[in-house]
Short mmCIF file of C-alpha atoms in Angstrom, two decimals:
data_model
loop_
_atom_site.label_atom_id
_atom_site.label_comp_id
_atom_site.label_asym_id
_atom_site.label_seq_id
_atom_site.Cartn_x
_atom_site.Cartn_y
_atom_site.Cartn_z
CA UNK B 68 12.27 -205.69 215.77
CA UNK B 69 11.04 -202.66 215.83
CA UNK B 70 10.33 -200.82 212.30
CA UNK B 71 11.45 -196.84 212.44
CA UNK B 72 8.97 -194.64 210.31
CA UNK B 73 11.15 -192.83 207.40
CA UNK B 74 11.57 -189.13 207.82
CA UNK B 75 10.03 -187.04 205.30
CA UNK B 76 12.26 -185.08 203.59
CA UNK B 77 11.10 -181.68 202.66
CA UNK B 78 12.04 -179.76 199.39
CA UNK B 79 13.97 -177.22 199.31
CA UNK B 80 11.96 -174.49 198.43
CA UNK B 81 13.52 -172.54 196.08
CA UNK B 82 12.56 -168.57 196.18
CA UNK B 83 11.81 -166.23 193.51
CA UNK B 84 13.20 -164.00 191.88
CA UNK B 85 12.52 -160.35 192.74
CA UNK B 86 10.52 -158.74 188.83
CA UNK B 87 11.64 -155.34 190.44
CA UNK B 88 15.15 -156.37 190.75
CA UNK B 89 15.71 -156.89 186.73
CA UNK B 90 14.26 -153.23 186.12
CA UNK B 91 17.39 -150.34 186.15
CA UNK B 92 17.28 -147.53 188.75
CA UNK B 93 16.77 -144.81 186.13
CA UNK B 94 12.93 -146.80 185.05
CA UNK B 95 11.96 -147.00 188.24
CA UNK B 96 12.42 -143.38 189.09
CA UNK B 97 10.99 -142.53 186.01
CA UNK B 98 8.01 -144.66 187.01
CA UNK B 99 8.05 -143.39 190.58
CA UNK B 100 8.21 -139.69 189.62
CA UNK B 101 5.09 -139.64 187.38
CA UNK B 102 3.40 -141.84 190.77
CA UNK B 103 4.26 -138.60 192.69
CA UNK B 104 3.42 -136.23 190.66
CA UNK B 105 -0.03 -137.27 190.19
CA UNK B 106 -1.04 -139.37 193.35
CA UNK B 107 -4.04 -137.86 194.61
CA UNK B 108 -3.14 -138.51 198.37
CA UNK B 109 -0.03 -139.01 199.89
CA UNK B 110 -0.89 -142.90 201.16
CA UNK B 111 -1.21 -143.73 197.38
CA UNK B 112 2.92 -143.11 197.18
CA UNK B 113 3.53 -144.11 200.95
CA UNK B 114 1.70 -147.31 200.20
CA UNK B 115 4.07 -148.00 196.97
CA UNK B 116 7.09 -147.26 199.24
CA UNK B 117 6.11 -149.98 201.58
CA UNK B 118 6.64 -152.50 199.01
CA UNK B 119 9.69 -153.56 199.11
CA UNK B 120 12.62 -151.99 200.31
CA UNK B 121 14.14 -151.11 196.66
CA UNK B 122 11.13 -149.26 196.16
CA UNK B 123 11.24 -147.56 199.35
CA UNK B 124 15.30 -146.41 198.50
CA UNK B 125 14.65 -145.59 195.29
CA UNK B 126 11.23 -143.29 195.90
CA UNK B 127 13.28 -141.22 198.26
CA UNK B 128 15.71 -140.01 195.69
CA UNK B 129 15.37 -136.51 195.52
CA UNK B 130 14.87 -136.75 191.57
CA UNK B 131 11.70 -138.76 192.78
CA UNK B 132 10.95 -136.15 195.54
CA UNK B 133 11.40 -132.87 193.30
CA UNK B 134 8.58 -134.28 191.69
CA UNK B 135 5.80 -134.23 194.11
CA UNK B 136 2.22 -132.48 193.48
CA UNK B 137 0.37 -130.82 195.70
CA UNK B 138 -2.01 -133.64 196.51
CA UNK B 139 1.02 -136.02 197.37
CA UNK B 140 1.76 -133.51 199.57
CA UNK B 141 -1.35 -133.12 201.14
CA UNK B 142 -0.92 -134.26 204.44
CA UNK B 143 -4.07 -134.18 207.22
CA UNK B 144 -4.23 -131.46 210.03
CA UNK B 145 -5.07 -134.22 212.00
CA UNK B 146 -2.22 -136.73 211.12
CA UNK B 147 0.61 -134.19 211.61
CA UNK B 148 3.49 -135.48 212.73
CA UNK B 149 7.27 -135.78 213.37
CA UNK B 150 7.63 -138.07 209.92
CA UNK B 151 4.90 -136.03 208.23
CA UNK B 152 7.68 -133.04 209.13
CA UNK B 153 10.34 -134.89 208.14
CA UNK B 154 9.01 -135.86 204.88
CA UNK B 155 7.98 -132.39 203.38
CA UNK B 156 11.84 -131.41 204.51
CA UNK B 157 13.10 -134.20 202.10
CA UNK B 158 10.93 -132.91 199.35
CA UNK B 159 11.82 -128.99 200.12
CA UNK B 160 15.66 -130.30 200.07
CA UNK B 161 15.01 -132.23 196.88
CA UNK B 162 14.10 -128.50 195.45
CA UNK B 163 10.37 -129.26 195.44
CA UNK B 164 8.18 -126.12 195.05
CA UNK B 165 5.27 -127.11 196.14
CA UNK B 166 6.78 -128.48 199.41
CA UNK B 167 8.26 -124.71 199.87
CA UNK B 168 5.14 -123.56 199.92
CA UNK B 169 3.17 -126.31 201.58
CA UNK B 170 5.71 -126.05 204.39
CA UNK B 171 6.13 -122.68 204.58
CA UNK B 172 2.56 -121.94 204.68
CA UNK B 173 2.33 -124.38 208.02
CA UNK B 174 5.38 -123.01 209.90
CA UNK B 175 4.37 -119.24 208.76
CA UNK B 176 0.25 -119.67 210.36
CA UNK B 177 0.24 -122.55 212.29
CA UNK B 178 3.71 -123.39 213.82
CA UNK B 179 4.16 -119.89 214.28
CA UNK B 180 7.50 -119.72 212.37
CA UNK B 181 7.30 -116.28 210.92
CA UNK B 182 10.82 -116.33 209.24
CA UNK B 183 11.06 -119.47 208.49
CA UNK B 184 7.70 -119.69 206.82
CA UNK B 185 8.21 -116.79 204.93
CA UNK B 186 11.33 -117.75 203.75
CA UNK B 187 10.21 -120.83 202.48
CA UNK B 188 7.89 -119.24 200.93
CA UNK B 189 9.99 -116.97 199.09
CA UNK B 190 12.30 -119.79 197.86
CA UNK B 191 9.44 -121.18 196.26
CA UNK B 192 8.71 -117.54 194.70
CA UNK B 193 11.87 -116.33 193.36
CA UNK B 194 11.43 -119.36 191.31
CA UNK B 195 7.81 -117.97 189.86
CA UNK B 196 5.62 -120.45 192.18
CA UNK B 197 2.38 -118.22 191.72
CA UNK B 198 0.54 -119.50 195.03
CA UNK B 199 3.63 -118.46 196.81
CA UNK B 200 3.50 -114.98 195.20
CA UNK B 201 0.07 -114.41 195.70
CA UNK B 202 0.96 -115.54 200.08
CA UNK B 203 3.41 -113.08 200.54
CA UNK B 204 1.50 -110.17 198.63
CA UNK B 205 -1.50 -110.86 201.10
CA UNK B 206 1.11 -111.36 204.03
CA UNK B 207 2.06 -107.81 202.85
CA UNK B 208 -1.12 -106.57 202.65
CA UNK B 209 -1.87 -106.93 205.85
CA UNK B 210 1.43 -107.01 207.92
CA UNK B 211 0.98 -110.18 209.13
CA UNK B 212 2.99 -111.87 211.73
CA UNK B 213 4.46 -108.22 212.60
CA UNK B 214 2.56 -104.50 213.71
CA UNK B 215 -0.16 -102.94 212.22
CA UNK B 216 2.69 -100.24 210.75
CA UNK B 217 4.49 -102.91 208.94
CA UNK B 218 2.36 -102.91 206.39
CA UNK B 219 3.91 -102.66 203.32
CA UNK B 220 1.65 -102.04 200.54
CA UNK B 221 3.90 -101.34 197.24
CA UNK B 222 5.67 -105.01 197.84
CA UNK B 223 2.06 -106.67 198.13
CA UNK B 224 1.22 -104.79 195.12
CA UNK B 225 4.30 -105.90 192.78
CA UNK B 226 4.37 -109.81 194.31
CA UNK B 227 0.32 -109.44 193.52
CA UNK B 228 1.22 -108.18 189.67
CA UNK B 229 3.97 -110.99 189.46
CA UNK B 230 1.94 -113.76 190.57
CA UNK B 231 -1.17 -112.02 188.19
CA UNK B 232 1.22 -112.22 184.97
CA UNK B 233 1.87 -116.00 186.10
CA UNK B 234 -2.28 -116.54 185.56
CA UNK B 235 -3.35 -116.64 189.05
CA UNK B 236 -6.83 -115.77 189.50
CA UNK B 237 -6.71 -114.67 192.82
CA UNK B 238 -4.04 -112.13 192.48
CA UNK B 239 -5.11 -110.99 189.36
CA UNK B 240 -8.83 -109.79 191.06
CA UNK B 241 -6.92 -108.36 193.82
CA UNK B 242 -4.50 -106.47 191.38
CA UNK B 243 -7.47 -105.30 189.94
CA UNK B 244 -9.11 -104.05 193.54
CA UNK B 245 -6.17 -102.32 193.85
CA UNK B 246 -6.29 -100.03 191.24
CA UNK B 247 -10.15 -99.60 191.48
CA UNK B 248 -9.18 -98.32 195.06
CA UNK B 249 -5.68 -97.02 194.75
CA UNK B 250 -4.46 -99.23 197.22
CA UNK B 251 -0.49 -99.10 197.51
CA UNK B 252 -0.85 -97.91 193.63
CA UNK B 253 -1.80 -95.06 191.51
CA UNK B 254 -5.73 -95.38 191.00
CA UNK B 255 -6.84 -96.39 188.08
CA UNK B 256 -10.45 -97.48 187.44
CA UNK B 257 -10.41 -98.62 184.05
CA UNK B 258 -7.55 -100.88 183.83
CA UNK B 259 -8.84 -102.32 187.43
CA UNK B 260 -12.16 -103.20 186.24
CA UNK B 261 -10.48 -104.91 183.02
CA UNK B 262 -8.22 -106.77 185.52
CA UNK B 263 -11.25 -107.98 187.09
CA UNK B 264 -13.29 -109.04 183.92
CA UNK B 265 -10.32 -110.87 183.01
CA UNK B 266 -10.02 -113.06 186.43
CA UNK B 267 -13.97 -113.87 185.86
CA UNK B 268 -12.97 -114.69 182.32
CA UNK B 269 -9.74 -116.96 183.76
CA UNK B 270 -12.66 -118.34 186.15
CA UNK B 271 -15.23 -119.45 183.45
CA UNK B 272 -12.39 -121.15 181.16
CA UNK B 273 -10.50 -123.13 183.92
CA UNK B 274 -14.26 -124.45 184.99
CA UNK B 275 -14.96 -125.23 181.43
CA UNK B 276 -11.84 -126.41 181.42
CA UNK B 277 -12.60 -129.32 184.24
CA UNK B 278 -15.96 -129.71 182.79
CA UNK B 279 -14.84 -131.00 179.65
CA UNK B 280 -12.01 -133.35 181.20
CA UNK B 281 -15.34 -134.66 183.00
CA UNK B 282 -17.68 -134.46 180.62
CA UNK B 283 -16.13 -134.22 177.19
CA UNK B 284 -18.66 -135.58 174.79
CA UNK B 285 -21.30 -133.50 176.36
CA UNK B 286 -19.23 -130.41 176.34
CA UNK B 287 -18.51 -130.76 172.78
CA UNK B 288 -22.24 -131.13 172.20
CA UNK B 289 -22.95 -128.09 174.34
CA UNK B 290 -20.17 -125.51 172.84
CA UNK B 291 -21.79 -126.42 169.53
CA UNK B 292 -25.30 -125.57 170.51
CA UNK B 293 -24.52 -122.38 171.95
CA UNK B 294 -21.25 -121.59 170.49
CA UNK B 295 -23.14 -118.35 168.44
CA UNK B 296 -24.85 -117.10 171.98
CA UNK B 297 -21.72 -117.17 173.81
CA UNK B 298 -19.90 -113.30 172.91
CA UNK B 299 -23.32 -111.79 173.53
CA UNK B 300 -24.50 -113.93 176.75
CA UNK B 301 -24.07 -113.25 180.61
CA UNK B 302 -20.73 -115.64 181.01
CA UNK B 303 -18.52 -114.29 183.60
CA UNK B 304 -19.37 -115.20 187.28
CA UNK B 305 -19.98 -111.81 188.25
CA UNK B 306 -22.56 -111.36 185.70
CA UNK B 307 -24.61 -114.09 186.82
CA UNK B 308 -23.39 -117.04 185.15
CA UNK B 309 -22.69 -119.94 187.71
CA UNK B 310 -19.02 -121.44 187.34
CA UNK B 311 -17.37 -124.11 189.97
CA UNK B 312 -16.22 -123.07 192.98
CA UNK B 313 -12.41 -122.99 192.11
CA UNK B 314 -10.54 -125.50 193.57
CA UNK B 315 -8.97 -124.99 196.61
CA UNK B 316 -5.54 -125.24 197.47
CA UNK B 317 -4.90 -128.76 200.05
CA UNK B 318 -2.30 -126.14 202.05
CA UNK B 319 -5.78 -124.20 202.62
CA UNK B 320 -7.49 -127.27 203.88
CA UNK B 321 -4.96 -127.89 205.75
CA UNK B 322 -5.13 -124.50 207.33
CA UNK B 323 -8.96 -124.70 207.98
CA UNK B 324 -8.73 -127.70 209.53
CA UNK B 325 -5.75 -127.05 212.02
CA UNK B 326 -7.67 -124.10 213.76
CA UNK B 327 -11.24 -125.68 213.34
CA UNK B 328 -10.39 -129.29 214.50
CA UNK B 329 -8.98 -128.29 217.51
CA UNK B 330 -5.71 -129.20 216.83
CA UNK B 331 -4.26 -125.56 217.77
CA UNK B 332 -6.49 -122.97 219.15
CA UNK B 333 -6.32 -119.67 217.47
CA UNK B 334 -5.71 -117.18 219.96
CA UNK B 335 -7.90 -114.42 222.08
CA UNK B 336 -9.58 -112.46 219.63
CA UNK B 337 -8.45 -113.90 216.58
CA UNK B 338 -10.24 -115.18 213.86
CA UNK B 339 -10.13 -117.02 210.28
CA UNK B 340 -10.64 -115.59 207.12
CA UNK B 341 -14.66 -116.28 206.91
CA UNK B 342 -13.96 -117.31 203.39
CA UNK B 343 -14.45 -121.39 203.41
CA UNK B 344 -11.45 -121.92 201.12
CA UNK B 345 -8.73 -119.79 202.62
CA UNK B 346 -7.76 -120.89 205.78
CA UNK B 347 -5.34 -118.31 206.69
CA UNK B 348 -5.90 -116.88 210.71
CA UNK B 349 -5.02 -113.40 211.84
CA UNK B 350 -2.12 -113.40 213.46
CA UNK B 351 -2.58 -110.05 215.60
CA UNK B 352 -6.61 -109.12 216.78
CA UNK B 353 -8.58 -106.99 213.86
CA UNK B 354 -5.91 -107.74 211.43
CA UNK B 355 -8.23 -108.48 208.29
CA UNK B 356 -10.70 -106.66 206.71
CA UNK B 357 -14.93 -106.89 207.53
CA UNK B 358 -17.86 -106.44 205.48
CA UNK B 359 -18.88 -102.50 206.38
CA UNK B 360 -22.48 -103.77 205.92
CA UNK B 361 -23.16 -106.39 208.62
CA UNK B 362 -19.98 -106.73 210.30
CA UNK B 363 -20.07 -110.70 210.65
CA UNK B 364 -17.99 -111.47 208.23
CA UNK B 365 -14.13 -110.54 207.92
CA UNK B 366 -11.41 -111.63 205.14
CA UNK B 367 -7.56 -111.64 204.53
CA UNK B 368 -8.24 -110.29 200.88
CA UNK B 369 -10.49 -108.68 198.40
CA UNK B 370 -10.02 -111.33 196.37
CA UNK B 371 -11.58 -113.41 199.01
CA UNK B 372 -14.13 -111.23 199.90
CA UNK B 373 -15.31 -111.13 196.50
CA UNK B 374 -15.67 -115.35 195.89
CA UNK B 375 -17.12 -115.31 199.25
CA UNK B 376 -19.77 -112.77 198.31
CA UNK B 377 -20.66 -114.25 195.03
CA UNK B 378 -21.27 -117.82 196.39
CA UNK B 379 -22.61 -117.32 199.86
CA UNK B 380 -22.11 -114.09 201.58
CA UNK B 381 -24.45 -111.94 199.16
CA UNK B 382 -27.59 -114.08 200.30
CA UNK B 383 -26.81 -113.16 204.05
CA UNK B 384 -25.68 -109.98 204.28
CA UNK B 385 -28.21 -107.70 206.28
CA UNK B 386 -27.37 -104.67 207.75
CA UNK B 387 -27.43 -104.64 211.69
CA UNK B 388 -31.07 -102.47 211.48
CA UNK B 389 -32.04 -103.48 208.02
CA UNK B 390 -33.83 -106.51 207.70
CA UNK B 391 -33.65 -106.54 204.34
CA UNK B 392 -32.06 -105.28 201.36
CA UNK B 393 -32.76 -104.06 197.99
CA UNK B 394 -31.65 -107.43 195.63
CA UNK B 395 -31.06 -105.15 193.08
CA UNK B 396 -28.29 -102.98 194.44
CA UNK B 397 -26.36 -106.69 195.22
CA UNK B 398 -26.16 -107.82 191.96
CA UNK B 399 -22.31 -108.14 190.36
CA UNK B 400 -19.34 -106.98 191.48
CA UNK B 401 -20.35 -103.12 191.76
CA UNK B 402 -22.84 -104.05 194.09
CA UNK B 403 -20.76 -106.22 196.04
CA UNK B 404 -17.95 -103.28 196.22
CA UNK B 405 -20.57 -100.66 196.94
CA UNK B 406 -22.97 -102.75 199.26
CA UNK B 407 -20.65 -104.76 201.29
CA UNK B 408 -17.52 -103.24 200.86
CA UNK B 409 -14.21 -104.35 203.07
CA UNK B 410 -13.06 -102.32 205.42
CA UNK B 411 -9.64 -102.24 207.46
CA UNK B 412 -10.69 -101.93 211.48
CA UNK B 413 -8.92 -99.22 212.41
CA UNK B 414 -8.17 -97.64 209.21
CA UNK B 415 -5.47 -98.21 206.42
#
């Protein structure tokens, strides 16, 4: 007789429950939104997306989307693609401003988009987004994406005054060139010199402003030690006080590393602003401004000429014939306007 071997039966394994599944829609987006907002790359949100698939439907919302930040938005040159596309066009449709500008900025200089870019770029300013102000005043400074003629110099003066009211630092040291110089306004040294003591002064307080976030016990001992000294000492940047470099934009590094990387070649004759956290190409040859001293160096703006001068330029500039030259006619701003001053090829 022969003795069969009883099956084993095996239990019925019995699956769990989903935790997501007994939180409401409106907690998760809440949760989701403040992920966005203050991811500080893009694969920390992706990553949360890939999750589960309530996560993913829910994150897509565009009340989750209008919430992006820059850095969640802050996509490599080198991993641009069709989705990466896609993506900022979900947050620009979710009415994110940052994703105006982020796209508009990459269609306007490196897709080659001019209208599209710009508008974009104006959505996100009619709405008071300051690095989009600031864009379009410099893309009227210099004409870009059209003639040399198509300058138009009163517009890049009122978007620079509108983006400087906002606090931008940039346009509020280029509003301030601008009336030193009476360019595209009436000339007027005085307030233009206050103008640009105030952007060193916005300078110095946003990098104390990091160092204390950083640092906040030692800050607090080190306003107290020298809080007496500080009216009467050297603070602002351009009086020889060393701040941060500010913190640059991730549509800028973007930029830079587009036309660097190789992933588009700028074309015959063009070249980036020499400024290391700009970014922006010409877009027609000797369409930005060069140092009248050496000639090396060229920029999109003064503001940009003058951070570039304080933390690297004013240590190489050498006149063509001139091996050296006199230290103290480049100290401060003055020097750097009077020394190394920028200079349209071709003329205004």
């Amino acid at each position: 007789m022969v003795q069969r071997k009883k099956l084993r039966t095996c239990r019925k394994l019995v699956e769990k429950p989903d935790l997501f599944d007994a939180l409401p829609d409106d907690l998760l987006e809440c949760v989701l939104s403040k992920l966005i907002s203050s991811a500080p790359s893009p694969s920390d949100f992706i990553n949360v997306l890939l999750t589960c698939k309530r996560l993913n439907r829910v994150g897509l919302r565009p009340t989750v989307l209008s919430q992006a930040g820059p850095k969640a938005l802050a996509v490599k040159a080198k991993n641009w693609s069709d989705s990466a596309h896609r993506f900022l066009k979900r947050c620009v449709f979710a009415g994110n401003l940052e994703a105006c500008y982020t796209l508009g900025m990459i269609r306007f200089y490196c897709l080659q988009n001019r209208s599209s870019g710009t508008s974009l770029m104006a959505k996100a300013a009619m709405k008071s987004h300051a690095p989009a102000l600031y864009s379009l005043a410099v893309i009227q400074f210099n004409g870009s994406g059209g003639g040399k003629n198509e300058k138009d110099l009163r517009a890049g003066v009122a978007l620079c005054a509108r983006a400087a009211s906002i606090g931008h630092v940039d346009a509020v040291r280029e509003l301030g060139h601008c009336l030193q110089d009476g360019y595209g306004v009436r000339q007027n040294i005085e307030k233009g010199r206050r103008l640009l003591i105030e952007a060193n002064a916005r300078e110095f307080f946003q990098s104390v402003s990091k160092t204390r976030t950083r640092h906040q016990s030692y800050y607090f001992q080190l306003a107290r030690a020298t809080d007496a000294q500080i009216p009467c000492s050297p603070l602002l940047s351009d009086f020889g006080y060393n701040v941060e470099a500010p913190e640059v934009h991730p549509v800028n590094n973007f930029l830079k590393e587009w036309f660097e990387s190789g992933v588009s070649e700028l074309g015959n004759g063009l070249r980036l602003c020499s400024y290391s956290g700009c970014g922006r190409p010409e877009t027609r040859v000797h369409e930005y401004r060069r140092c009248s001293v050496c000639g090396k160096v060229n920029y999109c703006s003064r503001a940009c000429q003058a951070i570039d001068w304080k933390t690297r330029h004013k240590r190489e500039c050498v006149p063509p014939l001139a091996p050296l030259i006199n230290d103290g006619d480049a100290d401060g701003l003055e020097g750097m306007v009077e020394i190394a001053p920028a200079e349209f090829v071709g003329g205004h």
